[in-house]
Short mmCIF file of C-alpha atoms in Angstrom, two decimals:
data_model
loop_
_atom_site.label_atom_id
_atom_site.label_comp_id
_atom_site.label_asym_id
_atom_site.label_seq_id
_atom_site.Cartn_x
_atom_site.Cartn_y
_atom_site.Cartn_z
CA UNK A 30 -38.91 -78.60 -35.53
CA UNK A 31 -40.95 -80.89 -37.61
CA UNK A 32 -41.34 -81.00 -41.52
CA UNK A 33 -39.15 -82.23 -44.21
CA UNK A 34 -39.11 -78.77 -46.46
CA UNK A 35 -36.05 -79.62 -48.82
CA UNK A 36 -35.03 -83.34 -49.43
CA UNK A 37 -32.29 -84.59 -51.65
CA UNK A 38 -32.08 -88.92 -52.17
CA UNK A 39 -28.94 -90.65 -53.81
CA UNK A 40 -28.67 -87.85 -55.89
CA UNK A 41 -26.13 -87.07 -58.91
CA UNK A 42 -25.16 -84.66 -61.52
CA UNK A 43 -22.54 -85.26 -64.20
CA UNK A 44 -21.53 -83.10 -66.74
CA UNK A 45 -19.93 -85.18 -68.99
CA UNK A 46 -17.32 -87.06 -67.93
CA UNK A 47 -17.49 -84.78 -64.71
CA UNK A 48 -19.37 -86.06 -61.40
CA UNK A 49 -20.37 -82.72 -60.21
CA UNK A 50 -22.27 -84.72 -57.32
CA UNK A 51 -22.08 -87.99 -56.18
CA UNK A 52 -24.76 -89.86 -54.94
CA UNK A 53 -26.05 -87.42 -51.77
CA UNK A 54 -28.61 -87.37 -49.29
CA UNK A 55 -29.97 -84.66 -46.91
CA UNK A 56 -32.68 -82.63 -45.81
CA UNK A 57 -33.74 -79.31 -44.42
CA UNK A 58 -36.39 -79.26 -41.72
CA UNK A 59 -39.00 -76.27 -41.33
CA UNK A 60 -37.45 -73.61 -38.82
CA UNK A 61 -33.58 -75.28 -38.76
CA UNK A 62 -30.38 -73.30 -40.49
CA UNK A 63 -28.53 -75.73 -42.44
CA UNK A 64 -24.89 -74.46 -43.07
CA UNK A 65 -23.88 -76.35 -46.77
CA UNK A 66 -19.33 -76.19 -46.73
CA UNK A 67 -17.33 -77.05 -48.69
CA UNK A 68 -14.07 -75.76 -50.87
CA UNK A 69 -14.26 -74.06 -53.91
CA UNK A 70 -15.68 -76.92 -56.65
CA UNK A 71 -17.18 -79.06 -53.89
CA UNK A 72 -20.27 -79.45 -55.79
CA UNK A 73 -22.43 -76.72 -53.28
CA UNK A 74 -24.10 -74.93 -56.02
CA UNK A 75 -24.66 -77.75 -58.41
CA UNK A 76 -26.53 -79.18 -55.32
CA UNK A 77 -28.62 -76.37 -54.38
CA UNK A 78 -29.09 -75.53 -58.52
CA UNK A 79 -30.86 -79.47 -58.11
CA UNK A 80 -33.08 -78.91 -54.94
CA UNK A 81 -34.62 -76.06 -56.49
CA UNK A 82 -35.63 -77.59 -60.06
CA UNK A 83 -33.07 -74.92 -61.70
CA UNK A 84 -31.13 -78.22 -63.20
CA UNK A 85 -32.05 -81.71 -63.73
CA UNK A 86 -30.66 -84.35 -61.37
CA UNK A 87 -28.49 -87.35 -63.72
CA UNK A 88 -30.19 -89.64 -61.35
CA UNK A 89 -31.42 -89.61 -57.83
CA UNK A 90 -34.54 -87.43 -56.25
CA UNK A 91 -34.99 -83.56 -55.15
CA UNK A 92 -38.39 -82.60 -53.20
CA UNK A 93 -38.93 -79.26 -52.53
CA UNK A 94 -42.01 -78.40 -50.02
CA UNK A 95 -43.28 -81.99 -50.52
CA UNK A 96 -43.03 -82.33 -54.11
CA UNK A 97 -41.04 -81.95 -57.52
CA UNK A 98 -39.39 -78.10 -57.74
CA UNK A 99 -42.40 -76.96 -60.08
CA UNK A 100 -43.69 -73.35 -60.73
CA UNK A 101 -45.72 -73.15 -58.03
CA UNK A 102 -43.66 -74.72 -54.93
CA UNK A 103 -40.60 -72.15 -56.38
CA UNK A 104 -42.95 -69.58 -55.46
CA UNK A 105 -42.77 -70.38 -51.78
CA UNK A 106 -39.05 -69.59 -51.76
CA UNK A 107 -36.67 -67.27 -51.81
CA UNK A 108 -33.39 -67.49 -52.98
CA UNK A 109 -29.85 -65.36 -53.16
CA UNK A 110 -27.80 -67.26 -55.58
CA UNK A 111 -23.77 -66.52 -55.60
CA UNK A 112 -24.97 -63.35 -58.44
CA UNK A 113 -27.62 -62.47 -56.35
CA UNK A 114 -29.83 -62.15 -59.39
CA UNK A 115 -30.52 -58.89 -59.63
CA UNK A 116 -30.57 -56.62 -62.97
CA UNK A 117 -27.83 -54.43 -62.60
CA UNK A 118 -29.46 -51.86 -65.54
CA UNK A 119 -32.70 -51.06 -63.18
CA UNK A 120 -32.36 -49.00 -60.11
CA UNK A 121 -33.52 -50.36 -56.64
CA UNK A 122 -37.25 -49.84 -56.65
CA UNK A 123 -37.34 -51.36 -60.12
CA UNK A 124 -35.82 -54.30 -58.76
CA UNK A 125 -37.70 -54.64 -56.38
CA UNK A 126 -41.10 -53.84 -57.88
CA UNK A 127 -40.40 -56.12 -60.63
CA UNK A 128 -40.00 -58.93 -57.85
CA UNK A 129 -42.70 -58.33 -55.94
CA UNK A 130 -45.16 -58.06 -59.08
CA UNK A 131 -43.59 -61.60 -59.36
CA UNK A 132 -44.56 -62.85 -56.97
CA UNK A 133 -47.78 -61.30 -56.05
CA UNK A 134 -46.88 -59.57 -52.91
CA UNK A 135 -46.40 -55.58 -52.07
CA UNK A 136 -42.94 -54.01 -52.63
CA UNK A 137 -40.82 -53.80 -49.54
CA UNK A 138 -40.00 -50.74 -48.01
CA UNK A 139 -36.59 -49.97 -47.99
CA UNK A 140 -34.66 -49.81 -44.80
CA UNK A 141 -32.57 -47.20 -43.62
CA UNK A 142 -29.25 -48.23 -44.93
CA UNK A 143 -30.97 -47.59 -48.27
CA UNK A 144 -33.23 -44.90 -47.92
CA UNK A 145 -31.22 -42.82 -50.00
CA UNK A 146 -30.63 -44.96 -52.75
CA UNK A 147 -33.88 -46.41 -54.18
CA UNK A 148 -33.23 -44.41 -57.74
CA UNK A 149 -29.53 -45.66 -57.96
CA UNK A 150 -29.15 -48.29 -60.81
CA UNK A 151 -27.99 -51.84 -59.29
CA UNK A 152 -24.75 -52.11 -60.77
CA UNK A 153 -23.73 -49.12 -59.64
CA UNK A 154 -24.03 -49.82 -55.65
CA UNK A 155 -21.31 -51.29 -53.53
CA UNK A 156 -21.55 -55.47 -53.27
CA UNK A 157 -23.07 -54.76 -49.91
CA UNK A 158 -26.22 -52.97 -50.67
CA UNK A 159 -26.11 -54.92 -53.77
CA UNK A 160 -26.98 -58.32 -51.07
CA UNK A 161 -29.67 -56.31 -49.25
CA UNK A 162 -31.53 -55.51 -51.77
CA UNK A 163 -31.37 -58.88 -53.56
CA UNK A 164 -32.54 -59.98 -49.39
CA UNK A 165 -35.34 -58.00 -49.66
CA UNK A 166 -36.59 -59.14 -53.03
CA UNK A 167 -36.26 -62.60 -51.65
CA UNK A 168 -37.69 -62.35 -48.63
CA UNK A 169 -40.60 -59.75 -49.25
CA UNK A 170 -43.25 -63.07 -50.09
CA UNK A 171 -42.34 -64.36 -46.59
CA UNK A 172 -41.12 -67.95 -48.20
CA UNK A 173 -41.02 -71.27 -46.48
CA UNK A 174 -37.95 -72.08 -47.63
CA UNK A 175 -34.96 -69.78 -48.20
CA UNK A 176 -31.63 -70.98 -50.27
CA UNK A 177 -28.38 -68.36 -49.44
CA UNK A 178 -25.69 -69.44 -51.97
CA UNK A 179 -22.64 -67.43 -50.29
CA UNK A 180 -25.04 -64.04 -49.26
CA UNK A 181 -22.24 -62.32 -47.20
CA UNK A 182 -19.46 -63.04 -49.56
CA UNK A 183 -17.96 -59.62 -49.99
CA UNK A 184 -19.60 -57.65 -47.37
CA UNK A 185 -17.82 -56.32 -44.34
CA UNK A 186 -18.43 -57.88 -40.81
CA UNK A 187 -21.28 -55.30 -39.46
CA UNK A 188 -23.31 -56.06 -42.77
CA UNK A 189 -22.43 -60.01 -42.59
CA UNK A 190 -23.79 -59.66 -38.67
CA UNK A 191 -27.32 -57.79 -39.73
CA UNK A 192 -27.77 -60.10 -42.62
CA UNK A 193 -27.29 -63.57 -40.19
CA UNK A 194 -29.88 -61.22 -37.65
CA UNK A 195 -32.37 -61.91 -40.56
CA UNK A 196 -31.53 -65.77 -41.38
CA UNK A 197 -32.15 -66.21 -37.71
CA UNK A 198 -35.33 -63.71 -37.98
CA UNK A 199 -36.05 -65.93 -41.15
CA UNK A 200 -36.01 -69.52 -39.45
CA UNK A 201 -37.90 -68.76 -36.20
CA UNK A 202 -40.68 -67.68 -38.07
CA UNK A 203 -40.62 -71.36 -39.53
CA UNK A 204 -38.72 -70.93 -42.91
CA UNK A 205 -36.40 -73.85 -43.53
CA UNK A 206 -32.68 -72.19 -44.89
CA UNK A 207 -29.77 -73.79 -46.41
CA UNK A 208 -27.06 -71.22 -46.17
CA UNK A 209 -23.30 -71.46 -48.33
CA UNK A 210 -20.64 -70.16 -46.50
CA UNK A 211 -16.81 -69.53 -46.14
CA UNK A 212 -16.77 -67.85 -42.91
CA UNK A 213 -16.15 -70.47 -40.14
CA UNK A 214 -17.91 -67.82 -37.36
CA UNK A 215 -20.71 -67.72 -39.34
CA UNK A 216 -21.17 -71.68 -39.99
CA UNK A 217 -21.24 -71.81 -36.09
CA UNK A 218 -24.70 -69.75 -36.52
CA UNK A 219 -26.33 -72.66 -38.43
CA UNK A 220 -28.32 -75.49 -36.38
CA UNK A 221 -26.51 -78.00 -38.57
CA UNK A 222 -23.57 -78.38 -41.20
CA UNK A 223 -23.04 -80.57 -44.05
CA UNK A 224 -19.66 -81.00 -45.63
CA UNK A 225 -18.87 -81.49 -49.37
CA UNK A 226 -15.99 -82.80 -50.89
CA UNK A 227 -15.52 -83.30 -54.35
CA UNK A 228 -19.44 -83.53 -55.23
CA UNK A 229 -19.46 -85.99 -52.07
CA UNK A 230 -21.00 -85.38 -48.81
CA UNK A 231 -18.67 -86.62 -45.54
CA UNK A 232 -20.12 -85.44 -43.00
CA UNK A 233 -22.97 -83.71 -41.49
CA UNK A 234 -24.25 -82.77 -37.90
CA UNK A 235 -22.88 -80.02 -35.40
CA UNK A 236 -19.51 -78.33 -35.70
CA UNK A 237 -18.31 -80.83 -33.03
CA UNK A 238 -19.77 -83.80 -34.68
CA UNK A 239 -17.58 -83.01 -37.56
CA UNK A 240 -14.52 -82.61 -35.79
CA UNK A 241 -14.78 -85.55 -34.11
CA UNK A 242 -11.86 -87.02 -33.13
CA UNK A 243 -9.33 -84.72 -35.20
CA UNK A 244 -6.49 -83.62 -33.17
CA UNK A 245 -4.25 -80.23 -34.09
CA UNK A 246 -0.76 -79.10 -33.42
CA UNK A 247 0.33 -75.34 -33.40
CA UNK A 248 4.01 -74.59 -34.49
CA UNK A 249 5.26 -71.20 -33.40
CA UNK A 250 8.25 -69.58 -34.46
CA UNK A 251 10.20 -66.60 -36.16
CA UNK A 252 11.48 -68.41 -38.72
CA UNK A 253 7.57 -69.32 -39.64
CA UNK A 254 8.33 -69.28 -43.64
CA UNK A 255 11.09 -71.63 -43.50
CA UNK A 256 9.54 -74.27 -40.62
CA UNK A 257 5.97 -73.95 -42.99
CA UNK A 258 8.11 -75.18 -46.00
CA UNK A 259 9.95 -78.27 -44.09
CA UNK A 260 6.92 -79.78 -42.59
CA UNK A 261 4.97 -79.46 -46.17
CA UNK A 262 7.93 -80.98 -47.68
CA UNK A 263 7.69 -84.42 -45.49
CA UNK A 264 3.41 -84.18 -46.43
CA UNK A 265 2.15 -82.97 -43.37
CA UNK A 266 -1.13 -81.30 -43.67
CA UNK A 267 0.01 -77.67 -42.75
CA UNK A 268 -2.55 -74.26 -42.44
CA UNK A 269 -1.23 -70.82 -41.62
CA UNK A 270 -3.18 -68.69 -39.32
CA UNK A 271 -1.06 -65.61 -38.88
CA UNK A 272 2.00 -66.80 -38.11
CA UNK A 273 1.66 -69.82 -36.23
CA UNK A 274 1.51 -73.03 -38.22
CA UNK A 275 -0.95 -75.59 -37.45
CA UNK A 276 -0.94 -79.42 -38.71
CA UNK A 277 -4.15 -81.48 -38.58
CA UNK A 278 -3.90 -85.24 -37.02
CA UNK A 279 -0.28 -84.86 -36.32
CA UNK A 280 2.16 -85.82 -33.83
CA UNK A 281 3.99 -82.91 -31.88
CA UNK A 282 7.08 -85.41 -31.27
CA UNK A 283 7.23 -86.38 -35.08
CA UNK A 284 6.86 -82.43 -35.91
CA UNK A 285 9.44 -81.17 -32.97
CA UNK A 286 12.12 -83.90 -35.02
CA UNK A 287 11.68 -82.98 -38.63
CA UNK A 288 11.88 -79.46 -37.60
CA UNK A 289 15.35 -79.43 -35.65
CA UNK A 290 16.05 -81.35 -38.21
CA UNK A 291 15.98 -78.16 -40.35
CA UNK A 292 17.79 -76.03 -37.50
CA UNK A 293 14.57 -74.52 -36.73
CA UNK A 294 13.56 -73.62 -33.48
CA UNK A 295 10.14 -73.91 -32.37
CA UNK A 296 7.35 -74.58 -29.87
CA UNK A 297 5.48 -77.19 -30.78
CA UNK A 298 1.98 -77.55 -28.71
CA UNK A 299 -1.51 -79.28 -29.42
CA UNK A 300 -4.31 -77.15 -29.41
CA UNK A 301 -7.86 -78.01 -30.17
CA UNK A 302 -8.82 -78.59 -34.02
CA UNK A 303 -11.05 -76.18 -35.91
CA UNK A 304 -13.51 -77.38 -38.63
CA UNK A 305 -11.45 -76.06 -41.16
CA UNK A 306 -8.29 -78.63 -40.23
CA UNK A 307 -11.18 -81.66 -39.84
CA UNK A 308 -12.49 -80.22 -44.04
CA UNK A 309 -8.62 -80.60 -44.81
CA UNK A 310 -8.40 -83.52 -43.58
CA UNK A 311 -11.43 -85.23 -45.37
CA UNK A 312 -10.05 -83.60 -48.50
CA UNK A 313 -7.00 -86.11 -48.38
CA UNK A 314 -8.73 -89.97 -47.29
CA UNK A 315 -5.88 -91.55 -46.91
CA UNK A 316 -4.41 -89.87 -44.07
CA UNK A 317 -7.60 -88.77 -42.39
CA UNK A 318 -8.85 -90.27 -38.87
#
C-alpha cells in the first residue's frame, strides 16, 4: 500500500460560533478502506464535504490526489454522499447517462437486480436500488479515490453484504475509500478506523487499537428496566443490547452493590468491550481510561 490519495492537516470548520471540526489530521492510502465513526453530529460529513473541495476549510489543509480538490482531481473520484445525489425526477438510465456523459466514460450496464427497472423514475424505487444505482454512477469512471458517506444506511443486510463485496472489489484494484458507517460488523471490514467526537478525532487505527484497554461488564436480569434505571441514576455509562445491560470501564463489585441496593437481582460478569462502549466512553473525558 503506498500513496497518500486523501490528506487532511490541522484542519477546521466553524460555522459561526460552531466548531464543526477541530483541528484534524489523517490520510487515506491508495488500496486501504478507511472506516470514518462517529455519532450523529460528530463532524463526519463536514470532514469529508472538506477533503473533497465541496466546502472551504476555516483553516488547516485538504489534498486530494496530490493537490487542492479542483475540477479536474474531483474527476478521479467517486462519491455517494448521505442523499446519494441522484435526481429523483429522471428514471435510471437517465441517471446514469447523465453521469457518465459527465464524466466522459460509457454508461454502465445495469446488473441484474435492476434489469427490470432502468425506465422507473428514481424517486420512485426502494432506498436500496436507490444506493446501487447512485454505486454505479460513481463507480462507472473507475476512480482512484471513492468517498461512501453512510452507502448502506437503509438497506437490508444481503444488499449491505453485496455493496461491501464492491468496496472491497473497489480497493484491491487500488482505489483509496473512506467509508461512513453505523454498522459495527461492517466497520470491522475497513483496514483502518478513525473516531470522531464532537468535530474531534480520538482515535484511529484497528478496531482493537481503539478499544484498547476499555474493560465491559454485562448485567443480566428479569427485572432489566428497573436495574438499567438504578445504575444510570448513580452515572454509570450503561448500553442495552437486548436485554442484558452492559457498562463500559466499570467495576462488577461496585455494580453487584448499587444494584442489591435496589432489591434487584442480577448476574453481574465482565465480558470483553465492543467499539461501541470504547466511542461512549471517549464521548464523556472525564471518566474515560
Amino acid at each position: 500500500m503506498t500513496g497518500v490519495l486523501l490528506r487532511a492537516g490541522h484542519v477546521i470548520r466553524r460555522f459561526g460560533a460552531f466548531t464543526a471540526v477541530d483541528d484534524v489530521s489523517m490520510q487515506v492510502h491508495r488500496g486501504e478502506v478507511v472506516g470514518l465513526l462517529g455519532a450523529n453530529g460528530a463532524g463526519k460529513t463536514t470532514l469529508i464535504r472538506m477533503l473533497l473541495g465541496l466546502i472551504a476549510v476555516t483553516s488547516g489543509r485538504v489534498d486530494l490526489l496530490g493537490g487542492p480538490p479542483d475540477r479536474e482531481r474531483r474527476r478521479r473520484l467517486g462519491y455517494v454522499p448521505q442523499g446519494l445525489g441522484l435526481y429523483g425526477d429522471l428514471t435510471v438510465r437517465e441517471n446514469l447517462s447523465f453521469s457518465a456523459r459527465a464524466y466522459g466514460t460509457a454508461e454502465p450496464a445495469l446488473p441484474p437486480t435492476l434489469m427490470g427497472q432502468a425506465d422507473v423514475l428514481v424517486r420512485e424505487l426502494p432506498r436500496g436500488a436507490q444506493r446501487q444505482v447512485a454505486f454505479l454512477a460513481a463507480l462507472a469512471h473507475s476512480p482512484e479515490v471513492l468517498a461512501l458517506d453512510e452507502p448502506t444506511s437503509g438497506v437490508d443486510a444481503l444488499a449491505r453484504a453485496a455493496l461491501w463485496d464492491t468496496i472491497g472489489a473497489q480497493a484491491t484494484r487500488g482505489a483509496g475509500v473512506l467509508v461512513t458507517t453505523h454498522y459495527m460488523q461492517e466497520a470491522q471490514q475497513c483496514d483502518r478506523l478513525l473516531l470522531m467526537s464532537d468535530g474531534a478525532l480520538v482515535a484511529e487505527g484497528s478496531e482493537a487499537d481503539i478499544i484498547g484497554s476499555t474493560t465491559a461488564v454485562a448485567v443480566r436480569t428479569a427485572d432489566w428496566a428497573r436495574a438499567f434505571a438504578a445504575l444510570a441514576a448513580v452515572g454509570a455509562p450503561v448500553m442495552l443490547e437486548g436485554r442484558t445491560i452492559r457498562v463500559a470501564n466499570a467495576d462488577p463489585a461496585g455494580l453487584a452493590e448499587v444494584l442489591e441496593a435496589a432489591g434487584i437481582e442480577a448476574s453481574v460478569q465482565p465480558v470483553p468491550a465492543t467499539i461501541e462502549e470504547r466511542m461512549l466512553m471517549l464521548s464523556r473525558p472525564a471518566q474515560a481510561s
